[in-house]
CSV table of N, CA and C in Angstrom, one decimal:
chain,number,residue,atom,x,y,z
A,1152,UNK,N,-41.8,108.7,134.9
A,1152,UNK,CA,-42.6,108.7,133.7
A,1152,UNK,C,-41.6,107.3,132.6
A,1153,UNK,N,-42.5,106.9,132.2
A,1153,UNK,CA,-41.9,105.5,132.1
A,1153,UNK,C,-41.7,105.3,130.4
A,1154,UNK,N,-41.3,104.7,130.5
A,1154,UNK,CA,-41.0,104.8,128.6
A,1154,UNK,C,-42.1,104.6,127.6
A,1155,UNK,N,-42.7,104.2,128.3
A,1155,UNK,CA,-44.4,103.8,127.9
A,1155,UNK,C,-45.4,105.5,127.5
A,1156,UNK,N,-45.0,105.8,128.4
A,1156,UNK,CA,-46.1,106.9,128.6
A,1156,UNK,C,-44.8,108.1,127.8
A,1157,UNK,N,-43.5,108.2,128.3
A,1157,UNK,CA,-42.8,109.0,127.1
A,1157,UNK,C,-43.8,108.9,125.7
A,1158,UNK,N,-43.3,108.0,125.1
A,1158,UNK,CA,-44.0,107.2,123.5
A,1158,UNK,C,-45.1,107.4,123.4
A,1159,UNK,N,-46.4,107.3,124.1
A,1159,UNK,CA,-48.2,107.7,123.9
A,1159,UNK,C,-47.5,109.6,123.7
A,1160,UNK,N,-47.3,109.6,124.8
A,1160,UNK,CA,-46.9,111.1,124.9
A,1160,UNK,C,-46.4,112.2,124.1
A,1161,UNK,N,-45.6,111.0,123.0
A,1161,UNK,CA,-45.1,111.9,121.8
A,1161,UNK,C,-45.9,111.9,120.1
A,1162,UNK,N,-46.7,110.1,120.3
A,1162,UNK,CA,-47.3,109.8,119.8
A,1162,UNK,C,-48.5,110.9,119.3
A,1163,UNK,N,-48.8,111.4,120.7
A,1163,UNK,CA,-50.3,112.1,120.5
A,1163,UNK,C,-49.7,113.9,120.2
A,1164,UNK,N,-48.8,113.8,120.2
A,1164,UNK,CA,-48.6,115.3,120.1
A,1164,UNK,C,-48.5,115.2,118.3
A,1165,UNK,N,-48.0,114.1,118.1
A,1165,UNK,CA,-47.7,113.6,116.2
A,1165,UNK,C,-46.4,114.6,116.0
A,1166,UNK,N,-45.4,113.7,117.2
A,1166,UNK,CA,-43.5,114.8,116.6
A,1166,UNK,C,-43.4,113.2,116.6
A,1167,UNK,N,-42.0,113.4,115.8
A,1167,UNK,CA,-41.4,111.6,115.3
A,1167,UNK,C,-40.2,112.4,116.6
A,1168,UNK,N,-39.5,111.3,116.6
A,1168,UNK,CA,-38.4,111.3,117.5
A,1168,UNK,C,-37.8,112.7,116.9
A,1169,UNK,N,-37.1,112.4,116.4
A,1169,UNK,CA,-36.1,114.3,116.1
A,1169,UNK,C,-37.1,115.1,116.2
A,1170,UNK,N,-38.3,115.2,115.9
A,1170,UNK,CA,-38.7,116.4,116.1
A,1170,UNK,C,-38.8,116.6,117.9
A,1171,UNK,N,-39.5,115.8,118.9
A,1171,UNK,CA,-39.7,115.7,120.3
A,1171,UNK,C,-38.5,116.1,120.6
A,1172,UNK,N,-37.3,115.9,120.2
A,1172,UNK,CA,-35.8,115.9,121.0
A,1172,UNK,C,-35.8,117.1,120.2
A,1173,UNK,N,-35.9,118.7,118.9
A,1173,UNK,CA,-35.3,119.2,119.3
A,1173,UNK,C,-36.6,120.5,120.3
A,1174,UNK,N,-38.2,119.9,120.0
A,1174,UNK,CA,-38.6,120.1,121.1
A,1174,UNK,C,-38.4,119.9,122.2
A,1175,UNK,N,-37.6,119.4,122.9
A,1175,UNK,CA,-37.8,118.7,124.5
A,1175,UNK,C,-35.9,119.4,124.9
A,1176,UNK,N,-35.5,120.3,123.4
A,1176,UNK,CA,-33.3,120.4,123.9
A,1176,UNK,C,-33.1,119.7,124.5
A,1177,UNK,N,-33.4,118.3,123.0
A,1177,UNK,CA,-32.3,116.8,124.2
A,1177,UNK,C,-31.7,116.9,122.7
A,1178,UNK,N,-31.2,115.5,123.1
A,1178,UNK,CA,-30.3,114.7,121.5
A,1178,UNK,C,-30.8,113.9,121.5
A,1179,UNK,N,-31.3,113.0,119.7
A,1179,UNK,CA,-32.0,111.9,119.5
A,1179,UNK,C,-31.7,111.2,120.6
A,1180,UNK,N,-30.4,111.0,120.7
A,1180,UNK,CA,-30.1,109.7,121.4
A,1180,UNK,C,-31.0,109.4,122.5
A,1181,UNK,N,-31.1,110.4,123.2
A,1181,UNK,CA,-31.5,110.7,124.4
A,1181,UNK,C,-33.3,110.3,124.3
A,1182,UNK,N,-33.6,110.6,123.6
A,1182,UNK,CA,-35.1,110.1,122.9
A,1182,UNK,C,-35.4,108.4,122.7
A,1183,UNK,N,-34.1,108.0,122.4
A,1183,UNK,CA,-34.1,106.6,121.6
A,1183,UNK,C,-33.8,106.0,123.1
A,1184,UNK,N,-33.0,106.9,124.0
A,1184,UNK,CA,-32.7,106.5,125.2
A,1184,UNK,C,-34.3,106.0,126.4
A,1185,UNK,N,-35.1,107.0,126.1
A,1185,UNK,CA,-36.1,107.1,126.9
A,1185,UNK,C,-37.0,106.4,126.4
A,1186,UNK,N,-37.1,106.1,125.3
A,1186,UNK,CA,-37.9,105.3,124.4
A,1186,UNK,C,-37.7,103.2,124.8
A,1187,UNK,N,-36.7,103.5,124.5
A,1187,UNK,CA,-36.1,101.9,124.7
A,1187,UNK,C,-35.5,101.2,126.9
A,1188,UNK,N,-36.1,102.5,127.1
A,1188,UNK,CA,-36.1,102.4,128.8
A,1188,UNK,C,-34.6,101.8,129.2
A,1189,UNK,N,-33.9,102.4,128.4
A,1189,UNK,CA,-32.5,102.3,128.7
A,1189,UNK,C,-31.5,103.8,129.7
A,1190,UNK,N,-32.5,105.0,129.7
A,1190,UNK,CA,-31.9,105.9,130.5
A,1190,UNK,C,-33.7,105.9,130.3
A,1191,UNK,N,-33.2,106.6,132.7
A,1191,UNK,CA,-34.9,106.7,133.1
A,1191,UNK,C,-34.6,108.5,132.4
A,1192,UNK,N,-36.2,108.8,132.1
A,1192,UNK,CA,-36.9,110.3,131.5
A,1192,UNK,C,-36.0,110.8,132.9
A,1193,UNK,N,-35.8,112.3,133.1
A,1193,UNK,CA,-35.4,113.2,133.8
A,1193,UNK,C,-36.6,113.8,134.2
A,1194,UNK,N,-36.6,114.4,135.3
A,1194,UNK,CA,-37.9,115.7,136.7
A,1194,UNK,C,-37.8,116.2,135.4
A,1195,UNK,N,-36.3,117.1,134.3
A,1195,UNK,CA,-36.7,118.5,134.0
A,1195,UNK,C,-38.1,118.1,132.1
A,1196,UNK,N,-37.7,117.0,131.7
A,1196,UNK,CA,-38.4,116.6,130.8
A,1196,UNK,C,-39.4,115.5,130.5
A,1197,UNK,N,-40.0,115.5,131.9
A,1197,UNK,CA,-40.6,114.7,131.8
A,1197,UNK,C,-41.5,116.1,132.6
A,1198,UNK,N,-41.8,116.9,133.3
A,1198,UNK,CA,-42.5,117.9,133.5
A,1198,UNK,C,-42.7,118.4,131.7
A,1199,UNK,N,-41.2,118.5,131.1
A,1199,UNK,CA,-42.3,119.2,129.9
A,1199,UNK,C,-42.6,118.6,128.4
A,1200,UNK,N,-43.0,117.1,128.8
A,1200,UNK,CA,-43.9,116.6,128.3
A,1200,UNK,C,-45.5,117.0,128.5
A,1201,UNK,N,-45.2,116.4,129.8
A,1201,UNK,CA,-46.4,116.5,130.5
A,1201,UNK,C,-47.4,118.1,129.8
A,1202,UNK,N,-46.6,118.8,130.1
A,1202,UNK,CA,-47.0,120.3,129.3
A,1202,UNK,C,-47.2,120.5,128.9
A,1203,UNK,N,-46.8,120.1,127.3
A,1203,UNK,CA,-46.7,120.4,125.9
A,1203,UNK,C,-48.0,119.5,125.8
A,1204,UNK,N,-48.6,118.0,126.8
A,1204,UNK,CA,-49.5,117.1,126.0
A,1204,UNK,C,-50.8,117.8,126.5
A,1205,UNK,N,-50.5,118.4,127.6
A,1205,UNK,CA,-51.7,119.3,128.7
A,1205,UNK,C,-52.0,120.9,127.5
A,1206,UNK,N,-51.3,121.6,126.6
A,1206,UNK,CA,-51.3,122.4,125.7
A,1206,UNK,C,-51.8,122.0,125.0
A,1207,UNK,N,-51.6,120.5,125.3
A,1207,UNK,CA,-52.2,120.0,123.1
A,1207,UNK,C,-53.5,120.0,122.6
A,1208,UNK,N,-54.1,119.9,121.4
A,1208,UNK,CA,-55.4,120.0,120.4
A,1208,UNK,C,-56.7,119.8,121.2
A,1209,UNK,N,-56.5,118.3,122.1
A,1209,UNK,CA,-57.3,117.8,122.4
A,1209,UNK,C,-58.3,118.7,123.6
A,1210,UNK,N,-57.4,119.0,124.4
A,1210,UNK,CA,-57.5,119.7,125.7
A,1210,UNK,C,-58.8,120.4,125.7
A,1211,UNK,N,-59.5,119.9,127.1
A,1211,UNK,CA,-60.4,121.2,126.7
A,1211,UNK,C,-60.3,122.3,127.7
A,1212,UNK,N,-60.4,123.7,127.4
A,1212,UNK,CA,-60.2,125.0,127.9
A,1212,UNK,C,-61.5,125.4,128.9
A,1213,UNK,N,-62.7,124.9,129.4
A,1213,UNK,CA,-63.7,125.2,130.0
A,1213,UNK,C,-63.7,123.8,131.2
A,1214,UNK,N,-62.5,123.9,131.5
A,1214,UNK,CA,-62.1,122.6,132.6
A,1214,UNK,C,-61.7,123.2,134.5
A,1215,UNK,N,-62.5,122.2,134.8
A,1215,UNK,CA,-62.8,123.5,136.3
A,1215,UNK,C,-61.5,123.4,137.1
A,1216,UNK,N,-61.4,124.9,137.3
A,1216,UNK,CA,-59.9,124.8,138.1
A,1216,UNK,C,-59.6,123.5,139.3
A,1217,UNK,N,-58.7,123.1,139.5
A,1217,UNK,CA,-58.4,122.0,140.8
A,1217,UNK,C,-58.3,122.2,142.1
A,1218,UNK,N,-58.8,123.5,142.2
A,1218,UNK,CA,-59.7,124.0,143.4
A,1218,UNK,C,-60.5,123.9,143.6
A,1219,UNK,N,-61.6,123.8,142.4
A,1219,UNK,CA,-62.7,123.2,142.3
A,1219,UNK,C,-63.3,121.9,142.4
A,1220,UNK,N,-61.9,121.0,142.1
A,1220,UNK,CA,-62.4,119.3,142.0
A,1220,UNK,C,-61.7,118.9,143.3
A,1221,UNK,N,-60.8,119.9,144.0
A,1221,UNK,CA,-60.3,119.1,145.3
A,1221,UNK,C,-61.1,119.9,146.4
A,1222,UNK,N,-62.0,120.7,146.9
A,1222,UNK,CA,-63.1,121.3,147.5
A,1222,UNK,C,-61.9,121.9,148.0
A,1223,UNK,N,-60.9,122.8,147.7
A,1223,UNK,CA,-59.8,123.6,148.7
A,1223,UNK,C,-60.3,124.5,150.2
A,1224,UNK,N,-60.1,124.3,151.0
A,1224,UNK,CA,-59.9,125.1,151.6
A,1224,UNK,C,-59.7,126.9,151.6
A,1225,UNK,N,-60.5,128.4,151.8
A,1225,UNK,CA,-59.7,129.3,151.4
A,1225,UNK,C,-58.5,129.7,152.0
A,1226,UNK,N,-58.6,129.1,153.1
A,1226,UNK,CA,-56.9,129.0,153.1
A,1226,UNK,C,-55.4,128.6,152.9
A,1227,UNK,N,-56.7,127.5,152.2
A,1227,UNK,CA,-55.4,126.7,151.1
A,1227,UNK,C,-54.9,127.6,150.2
A,1228,UNK,N,-55.8,127.9,149.6
A,1228,UNK,CA,-56.2,127.9,148.0
A,1228,UNK,C,-55.8,129.0,148.3
A,1229,UNK,N,-55.7,130.1,149.5
A,1229,UNK,CA,-54.5,131.7,150.2
A,1229,UNK,C,-53.3,131.7,149.9
A,1230,UNK,N,-52.8,130.2,150.4
A,1230,UNK,CA,-51.7,129.6,150.5
A,1230,UNK,C,-50.9,128.7,149.0
A,1231,UNK,N,-51.8,128.8,148.3
A,1231,UNK,CA,-51.6,128.1,146.7
A,1231,UNK,C,-51.1,128.9,145.5
A,1232,UNK,N,-50.3,128.5,145.0
A,1232,UNK,CA,-49.8,129.6,143.8
A,1232,UNK,C,-50.4,128.5,142.3
A,1233,UNK,N,-51.0,128.0,142.6
A,1233,UNK,CA,-52.4,127.4,141.6
A,1233,UNK,C,-53.2,128.8,141.2
A,1234,UNK,N,-53.4,129.0,143.0
A,1234,UNK,CA,-54.9,129.8,142.6
A,1234,UNK,C,-54.1,131.2,142.7
A,1235,UNK,N,-53.1,131.3,143.1
A,1235,UNK,CA,-52.2,132.8,142.6
A,1235,UNK,C,-52.0,133.3,141.6
A,1236,UNK,N,-51.9,132.3,140.8
A,1236,UNK,CA,-51.5,132.6,139.9
A,1236,UNK,C,-52.7,131.7,138.3
A,1237,UNK,N,-53.9,131.9,138.6
A,1237,UNK,CA,-54.7,131.3,137.8
A,1237,UNK,C,-54.6,129.9,137.3
A,1238,UNK,N,-53.9,128.9,137.7
A,1238,UNK,CA,-53.6,127.6,136.9
A,1238,UNK,C,-53.9,126.2,137.2
A,1239,UNK,N,-55.3,126.7,137.3
A,1239,UNK,CA,-56.4,125.7,137.5
A,1239,UNK,C,-55.4,124.5,136.6
A,1240,UNK,N,-55.6,124.7,135.7
A,1240,UNK,CA,-55.7,123.0,135.0
A,1240,UNK,C,-54.0,123.2,134.9
A,1241,UNK,N,-53.0,123.9,135.6
A,1241,UNK,CA,-51.8,123.6,135.6
A,1241,UNK,C,-51.0,123.2,136.9
A,1242,UNK,N,-51.7,123.2,137.6
A,1242,UNK,CA,-51.6,122.7,139.3
A,1242,UNK,C,-50.4,122.2,139.1
A,1243,UNK,N,-50.3,120.9,138.3
A,1243,UNK,CA,-49.4,119.6,138.6
A,1243,UNK,C,-48.0,120.2,138.2
A,1244,UNK,N,-48.1,121.6,137.5
A,1244,UNK,CA,-46.8,122.1,136.6
A,1244,UNK,C,-46.0,122.7,137.5
A,1245,UNK,N,-46.4,123.5,138.3
A,1245,UNK,CA,-46.4,124.4,139.1
A,1245,UNK,C,-45.3,124.1,140.6
A,1246,UNK,N,-44.4,124.4,140.9
A,1246,UNK,CA,-43.4,124.0,141.8
A,1246,UNK,C,-44.3,124.8,143.4
A,1247,UNK,N,-44.7,124.6,144.8
A,1247,UNK,CA,-45.0,124.5,145.5
A,1247,UNK,C,-46.5,124.7,146.0
A,1248,UNK,N,-47.5,124.0,144.7
A,1248,UNK,CA,-48.6,123.7,145.3
A,1248,UNK,C,-49.1,123.6,146.6
A,1249,UNK,N,-50.3,123.6,147.1
A,1249,UNK,CA,-50.2,123.3,148.9
A,1249,UNK,C,-51.5,122.1,148.1
A,1250,UNK,N,-51.3,120.8,148.1
A,1250,UNK,CA,-52.1,119.6,148.6
A,1250,UNK,C,-51.9,118.8,148.7
A,1251,UNK,N,-52.8,118.1,149.2
A,1251,UNK,CA,-52.8,117.4,150.6
A,1251,UNK,C,-52.6,117.9,152.0
A,1252,UNK,N,-52.8,119.6,152.4
A,1252,UNK,CA,-52.3,120.7,153.0
A,1252,UNK,C,-50.6,120.6,153.4
A,1253,UNK,N,-49.6,120.0,152.3
A,1253,UNK,CA,-48.7,120.5,152.6
A,1253,UNK,C,-48.1,120.0,151.1
A,1254,UNK,N,-47.0,121.3,151.4
A,1254,UNK,CA,-45.9,121.6,149.3
A,1254,UNK,C,-45.3,120.5,149.9
A,1255,UNK,N,-44.6,120.5,148.2
A,1255,UNK,CA,-43.8,119.4,148.2
A,1255,UNK,C,-42.4,119.2,147.8
A,1256,UNK,N,-41.5,119.4,148.5
A,1256,UNK,CA,-39.9,119.8,147.8
A,1256,UNK,C,-39.4,119.4,147.2
A,1257,UNK,N,-39.7,118.3,146.1
A,1257,UNK,CA,-39.3,117.5,144.8
A,1257,UNK,C,-40.4,117.6,143.7
A,1258,UNK,N,-39.7,117.4,142.8
A,1258,UNK,CA,-40.7,117.0,141.8
A,1258,UNK,C,-41.2,115.5,141.7
A,1259,UNK,N,-39.7,115.1,142.0
A,1259,UNK,CA,-40.3,113.8,142.8
A,1259,UNK,C,-42.0,113.7,143.4
A,1260,UNK,N,-41.6,114.0,144.7
A,1260,UNK,CA,-42.2,114.4,145.6
A,1260,UNK,C,-43.9,114.7,144.8
A,1261,UNK,N,-43.8,115.8,144.4
A,1261,UNK,CA,-44.9,116.8,143.7
A,1261,UNK,C,-45.7,115.5,143.3
A,1262,UNK,N,-45.1,114.4,141.9
A,1262,UNK,CA,-45.9,113.9,141.4
A,1262,UNK,C,-46.3,112.5,141.9
A,1263,UNK,N,-45.7,112.3,143.1
A,1263,UNK,CA,-46.7,111.2,143.0
A,1263,UNK,C,-48.1,111.6,143.9
A,1264,UNK,N,-47.9,112.6,144.6
A,1264,UNK,CA,-49.1,113.2,145.0
A,1264,UNK,C,-50.4,113.3,143.8
A,1265,UNK,N,-50.0,114.3,142.8
A,1265,UNK,CA,-50.8,114.4,141.4
A,1265,UNK,C,-50.6,112.9,140.6
A,1266,UNK,N,-49.9,111.9,140.8
A,1266,UNK,CA,-50.2,110.7,139.9
A,1266,UNK,C,-51.5,110.4,140.7
A,1267,UNK,N,-52.2,110.9,141.5
A,1267,UNK,CA,-53.6,110.7,142.4
A,1267,UNK,C,-54.7,110.9,142.5
A,1268,UNK,N,-53.9,112.2,141.5
A,1268,UNK,CA,-55.0,113.5,141.3
A,1268,UNK,C,-56.3,113.4,140.3
A,1269,UNK,N,-57.3,113.7,140.7
A,1269,UNK,CA,-58.1,113.8,139.6
A,1269,UNK,C,-57.4,114.9,138.6
A,1270,UNK,N,-57.3,116.0,139.0
A,1270,UNK,CA,-57.3,117.3,138.1
A,1270,UNK,C,-55.7,115.9,136.6
A,1271,UNK,N,-54.6,115.8,137.5
A,1271,UNK,CA,-53.9,115.2,136.6
A,1271,UNK,C,-54.3,114.1,135.6
A,1272,UNK,N,-54.8,113.1,136.5
A,1272,UNK,CA,-55.1,112.3,135.4
A,1272,UNK,C,-56.1,112.0,135.4
A,1273,UNK,N,-57.0,113.2,134.7
A,1273,UNK,CA,-57.6,113.8,133.5
A,1273,UNK,C,-57.0,114.0,132.1
A,1274,UNK,N,-56.0,114.7,132.8
A,1274,UNK,CA,-55.5,115.1,131.3
A,1274,UNK,C,-54.3,113.7,130.9
A,1275,UNK,N,-54.5,113.6,131.7
A,1275,UNK,CA,-53.4,111.2,131.4
A,1275,UNK,C,-54.6,110.9,130.1
A,1276,UNK,N,-56.0,110.8,130.5
A,1276,UNK,CA,-56.7,110.0,130.2
A,1276,UNK,C,-56.5,110.8,128.6
A,1277,UNK,N,-57.0,112.3,128.7
A,1277,UNK,CA,-56.4,112.8,127.6
A,1277,UNK,C,-56.1,112.3,126.7
A,1278,UNK,N,-54.6,112.2,126.8
A,1278,UNK,CA,-53.7,112.0,126.6
A,1278,UNK,C,-54.2,110.3,125.6
A,1279,UNK,N,-54.4,109.8,126.5
A,1279,UNK,CA,-54.3,108.4,125.5
A,1279,UNK,C,-55.7,107.6,125.0
A,1280,UNK,N,-56.3,109.0,124.4
A,1280,UNK,CA,-57.6,108.3,123.7
A,1280,UNK,C,-56.8,108.8,122.0
């Protein structure tokens, strides 16, 4: 997550930097550092930011689940935690999902796949409106 995405999501949520810091359980100085580009946004903060954005007011509640959007095979769905927990809108949030036929070892690897996925892309486009 770059500083622009961090700032865009914070503004989309209609939060001040101080409110965002409290919501994320981090210092105000950390929020300033992320938005100025002085520090990289750590994976756990990035994950929370995307989760809060996905839960926001403008989010569509009747979206197709990821397994329908990506046309996953029944064998793949059966192994995937997004299917198991009926979390097709939040597949990008759940570690261990089976995207592209394989489980991803780290948050960074997972996000590299998610950023090219139409499910994640739709959530990002809603934030930018």
